[in-house]
Coordinates of C-alpha atoms and ligand atoms in Angstrom, one line a residue:
X1 CA -10.3 -9.9 -27.6
X2 CA -6.6 -10.1 -28.5
X3 CA -4.6 -6.8 -28.7
X4 CA -1.1 -5.6 -28.6
X5 CA 0.3 -2.7 -26.7
X6 CA 3.6 -1.3 -27.7
X7 CA 6.2 1.0 -26.3
X8 CA 9.4 1.1 -24.1
X9 CA 8.6 -1.6 -21.6
X10 CA 10.5 -1.6 -18.2
X11 CA 9.6 -4.1 -15.6
X12 CA 11.2 -5.3 -12.4
X13 CA 11.3 -9.1 -12.4
X14 CA 13.6 -9.1 -9.2
X15 CA 15.0 -6.8 -6.6
X16 CA 17.5 -4.4 -8.5
X17 CA 16.8 -6.0 -11.8
X18 CA 15.1 -4.2 -14.7
X19 CA 14.0 -5.8 -18.0
X20 CA 14.0 -3.2 -20.6
X21 CA 12.4 -3.8 -24.1
X22 CA 12.7 -0.6 -26.3
X23 CA 9.8 -0.8 -28.7
X24 CA 8.6 -3.9 -27.0
X25 CA 5.1 -5.4 -27.0
X26 CA 2.5 -6.8 -24.6
X27 CA 0.2 -9.2 -26.2
X28 CA -3.0 -9.2 -24.3
X29 CA -6.1 -11.5 -24.5
X30 CA -9.1 -10.2 -22.5
X31 CA -6.7 -8.1 -20.5
X32 CA -4.4 -10.9 -19.6
X33 CA -0.9 -11.0 -20.7
X34 CA -0.1 -13.7 -23.1
X35 CA 3.2 -12.7 -24.4
X36 CA 6.0 -10.1 -23.8
X37 CA 7.7 -9.6 -27.1
X38 CA 11.0 -7.6 -28.1
X39 CA 9.5 -6.4 -31.2
X40 CA 6.2 -6.1 -33.0
X41 CA 5.5 -9.5 -34.7
X42 CA 5.6 -9.3 -38.4
X43 CA 2.2 -9.7 -40.2
X44 CA 0.4 -9.7 -36.9
X45 CA -3.2 -8.9 -37.5
X46 CA -4.1 -7.8 -33.9
X47 CA -5.0 -4.3 -33.2
X48 CA -2.0 -2.3 -31.9
X49 CA -2.1 0.6 -29.5
X50 CA 1.3 2.1 -30.1
X51 CA 2.5 4.5 -27.3
X52 CA 5.5 5.4 -29.4
X53 CA 8.5 6.7 -27.4
X54 CA 6.6 6.5 -24.1
X55 CA 7.5 4.3 -21.1
X56 CA 5.2 1.4 -20.3
X57 CA 5.8 0.6 -16.5
X58 CA 4.3 -1.7 -14.1
X59 CA 1.6 0.2 -12.2
X60 CA 1.9 0.8 -8.6
X61 CA 0.8 -1.0 -5.4
X62 CA 0.3 1.1 -2.3
X63 CA 0.4 -1.4 0.4
X64 CA -0.6 0.9 3.4
X65 CA -2.6 4.0 3.5
X66 CA -5.6 5.4 5.4
X67 CA -8.4 6.6 3.3
X68 CA -10.1 8.7 5.9
X69 CA -7.0 10.6 6.6
X70 CA -7.0 12.1 3.1
X71 CA -8.4 15.4 4.3
X72 CA -5.4 15.8 6.5
X73 CA -3.0 15.2 3.6
X74 CA -0.1 17.7 3.6
X75 CA -1.0 19.4 7.0
X76 CA -0.5 19.1 10.8
X77 CA 3.0 17.5 10.8
X78 CA 4.1 19.3 14.0
X79 CA 3.9 16.6 16.5
X80 CA 5.2 12.9 16.8
X81 CA 3.0 9.8 16.2
X82 CA 0.9 9.3 19.4
X83 CA 0.0 13.1 19.7
X84 CA -0.6 13.3 16.1
X85 CA -3.1 10.5 16.3
X86 CA -5.0 12.2 19.2
X87 CA -4.8 15.7 18.0
X88 CA -5.3 15.2 14.2
X89 CA -6.0 11.7 13.0
X90 CA -8.8 10.6 15.2
X91 CA -10.7 13.8 14.9
X92 CA -10.4 13.7 11.1
X93 CA -11.5 10.0 10.8
X94 CA -14.5 10.7 13.1
X95 CA -16.0 12.8 10.4
X96 CA -16.6 9.7 8.3
X97 CA -19.6 8.9 10.4
X98 CA -21.4 11.2 7.8
X99 CA -22.0 9.2 4.6
X100 CA -22.3 12.3 2.4
X101 CA -18.9 13.6 3.5
X102 CA -17.5 10.1 3.0
X103 CA -18.9 9.8 -0.4
X104 CA -17.5 13.1 -1.5
X105 CA -14.0 12.7 -0.1
X106 CA -13.6 9.0 -1.1
X107 CA -14.5 9.7 -4.7
X108 CA -11.6 12.4 -4.8
X109 CA -9.2 10.0 -3.3
X110 CA -10.1 7.2 -5.8
X111 CA -9.6 9.6 -8.6
X112 CA -6.3 10.8 -7.3
X113 CA -5.0 7.2 -6.9
X114 CA -6.1 6.4 -10.6
X115 CA -4.5 9.6 -12.0
X116 CA -1.2 8.6 -10.3
X117 CA -1.2 5.1 -11.5
X118 CA -1.9 3.3 -8.1
X119 CA -4.0 0.3 -9.2
X120 CA -3.7 -1.9 -6.2
X121 CA -4.1 -0.9 -2.4
X122 CA -4.1 -2.5 0.9
X123 CA -6.1 0.2 2.8
X124 CA -7.3 1.3 6.3
X125 CA -10.8 2.8 6.5
X126 CA -12.2 4.3 9.6
X127 CA -14.2 2.3 12.2
X128 CA -17.5 3.2 10.4
X129 CA -19.2 0.5 8.7
X130 CA -21.2 2.6 6.2
X131 CA -18.1 4.6 5.5
X132 CA -16.1 1.6 4.9
X133 CA -18.6 0.3 2.3
X134 CA -18.6 3.9 0.6
X135 CA -14.7 3.7 0.4
X136 CA -14.9 0.3 -1.2
X137 CA -17.5 1.5 -3.7
X138 CA -15.6 4.5 -4.7
X139 CA -12.5 2.5 -5.2
X140 CA -14.2 -0.1 -7.3
X141 CA -16.0 2.3 -9.4
X142 CA -12.8 4.1 -10.1
X143 CA -11.0 0.9 -11.1
X144 CA -8.8 0.5 -8.1
X145 CA -8.3 -3.1 -6.8
X146 CA -7.2 -4.5 -3.4
X147 CA -8.1 -4.8 0.2
X148 CA -9.9 -2.4 2.5
X149 CA -10.5 -2.9 6.3
X150 CA -13.0 -1.5 8.6
X151 CA -10.8 -0.4 11.6
X152 CA -11.3 -2.1 15.0
X153 CA -10.5 0.2 18.0
X154 CA -12.2 -0.5 21.5
X155 CA -9.7 1.4 23.7
X156 CA -7.5 4.4 23.8
X157 CA -9.4 6.1 21.2
X158 CA -11.1 9.4 21.6
X159 CA -14.6 10.3 22.7
X160 CA -15.4 10.8 19.0
X161 CA -13.8 7.7 17.6
X162 CA -14.0 4.5 19.6
X163 CA -16.3 1.5 19.8
X164 CA -17.1 -0.9 22.8
X165 CA -15.9 -4.4 22.3
X166 CA -19.5 -5.6 21.5
X167 CA -20.0 -2.9 18.9
X168 CA -16.7 -3.6 17.2
X169 CA -17.5 -7.3 16.9
X170 CA -21.1 -6.7 15.8
X171 CA -20.1 -4.1 13.2
X172 CA -17.2 -6.2 11.9
X173 CA -19.7 -9.0 11.2
X174 CA -22.2 -6.6 9.7
X175 CA -19.6 -5.0 7.5
X176 CA -18.2 -8.4 6.3
X177 CA -21.8 -9.4 5.3
X178 CA -22.1 -6.4 3.1
X179 CA -18.8 -6.9 1.2
X180 CA -20.1 -9.6 -1.0
X181 CA -21.3 -7.1 -3.5
X182 CA -17.7 -6.0 -4.4
X183 CA -15.8 -7.8 -7.0
X184 CA -12.4 -6.1 -7.1
X185 CA -12.2 -4.9 -3.5
X186 CA -12.1 -7.4 -0.7
X187 CA -12.2 -7.1 3.1
X188 CA -9.2 -7.4 5.4
X189 CA -9.3 -7.4 9.2
X190 CA -7.9 -4.3 10.7
X191 CA -7.1 -4.1 14.4
X192 CA -5.7 -0.5 14.3
X193 CA -2.6 -1.3 16.4
X194 CA -2.1 -3.1 19.7
X195 CA -2.8 -0.1 22.0
X196 CA -6.2 0.5 20.3
X197 CA -7.6 -3.2 20.9
X198 CA -8.3 -5.1 24.0
X199 CA -7.2 -8.5 24.3
X200 CA -10.7 -9.7 24.0
X201 CA -11.2 -8.0 20.7
X202 CA -7.7 -9.1 19.4
X203 CA -8.5 -12.8 20.3
X204 CA -11.8 -12.6 18.7
X205 CA -10.3 -11.1 15.6
X206 CA -7.6 -13.8 15.5
X207 CA -10.3 -16.5 15.6
X208 CA -12.4 -14.8 12.8
X209 CA -9.3 -14.5 10.6
X210 CA -8.7 -18.2 11.0
X211 CA -12.3 -19.3 10.6
X212 CA -12.9 -17.2 7.5
X213 CA -9.5 -17.3 5.9
X214 CA -9.2 -13.5 6.1
X215 CA -6.0 -11.5 5.9
X216 CA -5.0 -9.0 8.6
X217 CA -3.3 -5.5 8.5
X218 CA -2.1 -3.5 11.3
X219 CA 0.9 -1.3 12.4
X220 CA 4.2 -2.5 14.1
X221 CA 7.2 -1.0 15.9
X222 CA 6.7 2.5 14.3
X223 CA 7.7 4.7 17.3
X224 CA 9.7 4.3 20.5
X225 CA 6.9 5.8 22.8
X226 CA 4.5 3.2 21.1
X227 CA 7.0 0.4 21.8
X228 CA 7.1 1.4 25.6
X229 CA 3.4 1.4 25.7
X230 CA 2.9 -1.8 24.1
X231 CA 5.4 -3.4 26.6
X232 CA 3.2 -2.0 29.4
X233 CA 0.1 -3.3 28.0
X234 CA 1.6 -6.8 27.3
X235 CA 4.3 -7.4 30.0
X236 CA 4.3 -11.2 29.0
X237 CA 5.4 -10.3 25.4
X238 CA 9.3 -9.8 24.7
X239 CA 8.6 -7.9 21.5
X240 CA 5.7 -6.1 19.9
X241 CA 5.0 -8.8 17.1
X242 CA 4.3 -11.3 19.9
X243 CA 1.1 -9.3 20.8
X244 CA -0.3 -10.1 17.4
X245 CA 1.0 -13.6 17.3
X246 CA -0.5 -14.6 20.6
X247 CA -4.0 -14.1 19.1
X248 CA -3.5 -15.6 15.8
X249 CA -3.1 -12.4 13.9
X250 CA 0.6 -13.1 12.8
X251 CA 0.3 -15.4 9.7
X252 CA 0.8 -15.6 6.0
X253 CA 0.1 -12.3 4.2
X254 CA -0.5 -10.3 7.4
X255 CA 0.5 -6.8 6.7
X256 CA 2.5 -4.8 9.1
X257 CA 3.1 -1.1 8.4
X258 CA 6.4 0.6 9.5
X259 CA 8.7 -1.9 11.4
X260 CA 11.1 0.8 12.1
X261 CA 12.2 -0.6 15.5
X262 CA 11.9 -4.3 14.5
X263 CA 15.0 -6.0 15.7
X264 CA 16.6 -9.2 14.3
X265 CA 14.1 -11.5 16.2
X266 CA 11.0 -9.6 15.0
X267 CA 12.4 -9.6 11.4
X268 CA 12.9 -13.2 11.6
X269 CA 9.4 -13.7 12.6
X270 CA 8.2 -11.8 9.7
X271 CA 10.3 -13.8 7.3
X272 CA 9.2 -17.2 8.8
X273 CA 5.5 -16.3 8.8
X274 CA 5.6 -14.6 5.4
X275 CA 4.4 -11.3 7.0
X276 CA 4.5 -8.3 4.5
X277 CA 6.5 -5.3 6.0
X278 CA 5.4 -2.1 4.5
X279 CA 7.9 0.6 4.4
X280 CA 6.4 4.2 4.5
X281 CA 9.3 6.6 4.0
X282 CA 7.5 9.8 4.2
X283 CA 5.6 8.9 7.2
X284 CA 8.7 7.7 8.9
X285 CA 10.1 11.2 8.6
X286 CA 7.0 13.5 9.0
X287 CA 5.9 12.1 12.4
X288 CA 9.5 11.6 13.5
X289 CA 9.3 7.9 13.9
X290 CA 12.8 7.0 12.4
X291 CA 13.6 5.2 9.3
X292 CA 12.9 1.6 8.8
X293 CA 16.0 -0.7 8.2
X294 CA 14.9 -1.7 4.7
X295 CA 18.1 -2.9 3.5
X296 CA 18.5 -5.1 6.5
X297 CA 15.0 -6.6 6.1
X298 CA 15.7 -7.3 2.4
X299 CA 19.2 -8.9 3.1
X300 CA 17.4 -11.2 5.8
X301 CA 14.8 -12.3 3.2
X302 CA 11.9 -10.3 4.6
X303 CA 9.0 -9.4 2.3
X304 CA 9.0 -5.7 2.0
X305 CA 6.9 -3.4 -0.2
X306 CA 6.1 0.3 -0.1
X307 CA 3.3 2.4 1.3
X308 CA 2.3 6.1 1.2
X309 CA 0.7 6.0 4.7
X310 CA -1.2 9.0 3.9
X311 CA -1.7 11.2 5.9
X312 CA 1.3 10.5 8.1
X313 CA 2.8 10.3 4.7
X314 CA 2.4 13.4 2.6
X315 CA 2.7 11.9 -0.9
X316 CA -0.1 9.8 -2.5
X317 CA 1.8 9.1 -5.7
X318 CA 3.7 6.1 -5.5
X319 CA 6.5 7.5 -7.9
X320 CA 7.2 10.2 -5.2
X321 CA 7.1 7.4 -2.4
X322 CA 9.7 5.6 -4.4
X323 CA 12.0 8.7 -4.6
X324 CA 11.4 9.1 -1.0
X325 CA 12.5 5.5 -0.3
X326 CA 15.7 6.1 -2.1
X327 CA 16.3 9.5 -0.3
X328 CA 15.5 8.2 3.2
X329 CA 17.7 5.1 2.7
X330 CA 20.5 7.5 2.2
X331 CA 19.9 9.2 5.5
X332 CA 20.2 5.5 7.0
X333 CA 23.5 5.0 5.1
X334 CA 24.8 8.2 6.6
X335 CA 23.6 7.5 10.1
X336 CA 23.7 3.8 10.4
X337 CA 25.8 2.5 7.4
X338 CA 23.3 0.5 5.7
X339 CA 23.6 0.5 1.8
X340 CA 21.1 2.7 0.2
X341 CA 18.4 1.7 -2.2
X342 CA 18.9 2.2 -5.9
X343 CA 16.0 3.6 -8.1
X344 CA 15.6 0.1 -9.7
X345 CA 15.1 -1.4 -6.1
X346 CA 12.6 1.2 -5.2
X347 CA 10.6 0.5 -8.5
X348 CA 10.6 -3.2 -7.7
X349 CA 9.4 -2.5 -4.0
X350 CA 6.7 -0.1 -5.3
X351 CA 5.5 -2.7 -8.0
X352 CA 6.4 -6.3 -8.1
X353 CA 6.9 -6.7 -4.3
X354 CA 3.2 -5.4 -3.8
X355 CA 1.7 -7.0 -6.7
X356 CA 2.8 -10.4 -5.3
X357 CA 0.5 -9.9 -2.4
X358 CA -2.5 -10.2 -4.9
X359 CA -0.9 -13.4 -6.4
X360 CA 0.8 -11.6 -9.4
X361 CA 4.1 -13.1 -10.9
X362 CA 7.3 -11.0 -11.2
X363 CA 7.2 -8.0 -13.5
X364 CA 4.8 -8.3 -16.5
X365 CA 4.2 -12.0 -16.0
X366 CA 2.5 -14.1 -18.7
X367 CA -1.0 -15.2 -17.3
X368 CA -1.5 -12.0 -15.0
X369 CA -4.1 -9.4 -15.7
X370 CA -2.3 -6.2 -16.9
X371 CA -1.5 -3.7 -14.3
X372 CA 0.4 -0.9 -16.1
X373 CA 1.0 2.8 -16.6
X374 CA 2.2 4.7 -19.7
X375 CA 4.5 7.6 -18.9
X376 CA 5.2 10.3 -21.5
X377 CA 8.5 11.6 -20.3
X378 CA 9.1 13.9 -23.3
X379 CA 8.7 17.1 -21.1
X380 CA 11.0 15.9 -18.3
X381 CA 14.3 17.0 -20.0
X382 CA 15.9 17.6 -23.2
X383 CA 15.5 15.1 -25.9
X384 CA 18.5 12.9 -26.7
X385 CA 20.0 9.6 -26.1
X386 CA 19.1 8.3 -22.8
X387 CA 18.9 4.6 -21.8
X388 CA 15.9 3.2 -20.5
X389 CA 17.1 2.6 -16.8
X390 CA 18.0 6.3 -16.5
X391 CA 14.7 7.3 -18.0
X392 CA 13.0 5.2 -15.3
X393 CA 15.1 6.8 -12.6
X394 CA 14.2 10.3 -14.1
X395 CA 10.5 9.4 -14.0
X396 CA 10.7 8.2 -10.5
X397 CA 12.1 11.5 -9.4
X398 CA 10.3 13.9 -11.8
X399 CA 7.1 12.5 -13.3
X400 CA 3.7 13.8 -12.0
X401 CA 0.3 12.8 -12.8
X402 CA 0.4 14.8 -16.1
X403 CA 3.0 12.5 -17.5
X404 CA 1.0 9.4 -16.7
X405 CA -1.1 9.4 -19.8
X406 CA -2.6 5.9 -19.6
X407 CA -3.4 3.4 -16.7
X408 CA -4.4 -0.2 -17.0
X409 CA -5.9 -1.9 -13.9
X410 CA -6.9 -5.6 -13.8
X411 CA -6.7 -5.7 -17.6
X412 CA -8.9 -2.6 -18.2
X413 CA -7.8 0.9 -19.3
X414 CA -9.1 3.2 -16.4
X415 CA -7.1 6.3 -17.5
X416 CA -6.3 7.6 -21.0
X417 CA -8.1 7.4 -24.4
Ligands
LIG501 N1 -0.6 3.8 14.5 C1 -2.0 3.6 14.7 N2 -2.7 4.4 13.9 C2 -2.0 4.9 13.0 C3 -2.1 5.8 12.0 O1 -3.3 6.2 11.7 N3 -1.0 6.3 11.3 C4 0.2 5.9 11.6 N4 1.2 6.3 10.9 N5 0.4 5.0 12.6 C5 -0.6 4.5 13.4
LIG502 FE1 -0.6 3.9 9.0

């Protein structure tokens, strides 16, 4: 079916660049963008959904978050990362051994993602196989697309949250077997981080990733105590990234969250391998990690996108993650001199840079299935002349789920009438 969606279109074809089409049109055929037009074509006989003076933005891609930490969201931020994992994150994740609990919590999480316009994710589950399937099911049912990983952790966990190496291998294979039934959510291999996985497990996962062409997600250089720990565990490695590289886990489309302490060498290794660095500004501050050198990564050609990292991060809505990225970049500007991010840059990082992971083009690209949100910003301030870039900036700082009146994911409308 062909149709037209009309409104004030703003997309981000490149870092810091906006394309603004007041009263513009997206021509869709079966959910695929066929044309992007400045005006409604005269005499067009297609059905038109006219969003009037609302903004039509790209939907959001959350490239790093932990589904089973959703119950922790907004609480327990009183200790730094490694203590936080042991004291709060591990016990919280352990509850997802219970399928009834998992079903209930994951339905809430999926609904909140949709309400806030996040249509693509790269997400950690817990180590539980059934729980991970339930997470995938909840996301798929709600209309969220992307990758979810059953976590692997066979050391340094807790009595309530750890596998043996054999269990971890066996359950990973069993989990993968059950993933065929999902169409919009795919599996991604997920060694939690180097301290959580024995060399044997890392090597096995690297081989599996190679054999089956699976992507990999993990954490990298988030915290100084973690870095010291990784050096002790892998004295043969000069830098953290090598602990993944030596087992075949460092490759095209590997997702590495944080990269706060990645130096020039590590950043070059990211760029050369086409590894995605996910910047999680709220988590960087909440668990006192430090603020990732996003500007430097961008200048050096590293692929960077944004993540909420709930529940180290306290904001699930990506609009809020974008404003946090701008705000924390100013802290880096004040402390390290790196040029801060603009709102337009944050919008690019929260949309196009993430959507690329899934093979999408830049901005609203012809040939892509539509991922979009409609923002009614009429209640965000007095009416009056305001250019579209300023309205986008205001939406990033001020819009909540109430202002997101429609959401399109993979060509289908999943929120709004
Ligand atoms: N490193 C290993 N696991 C985690 C986690 O759950 N959250 C964060 N922020 N960092 C991690
Ligand atoms: Fe994380």
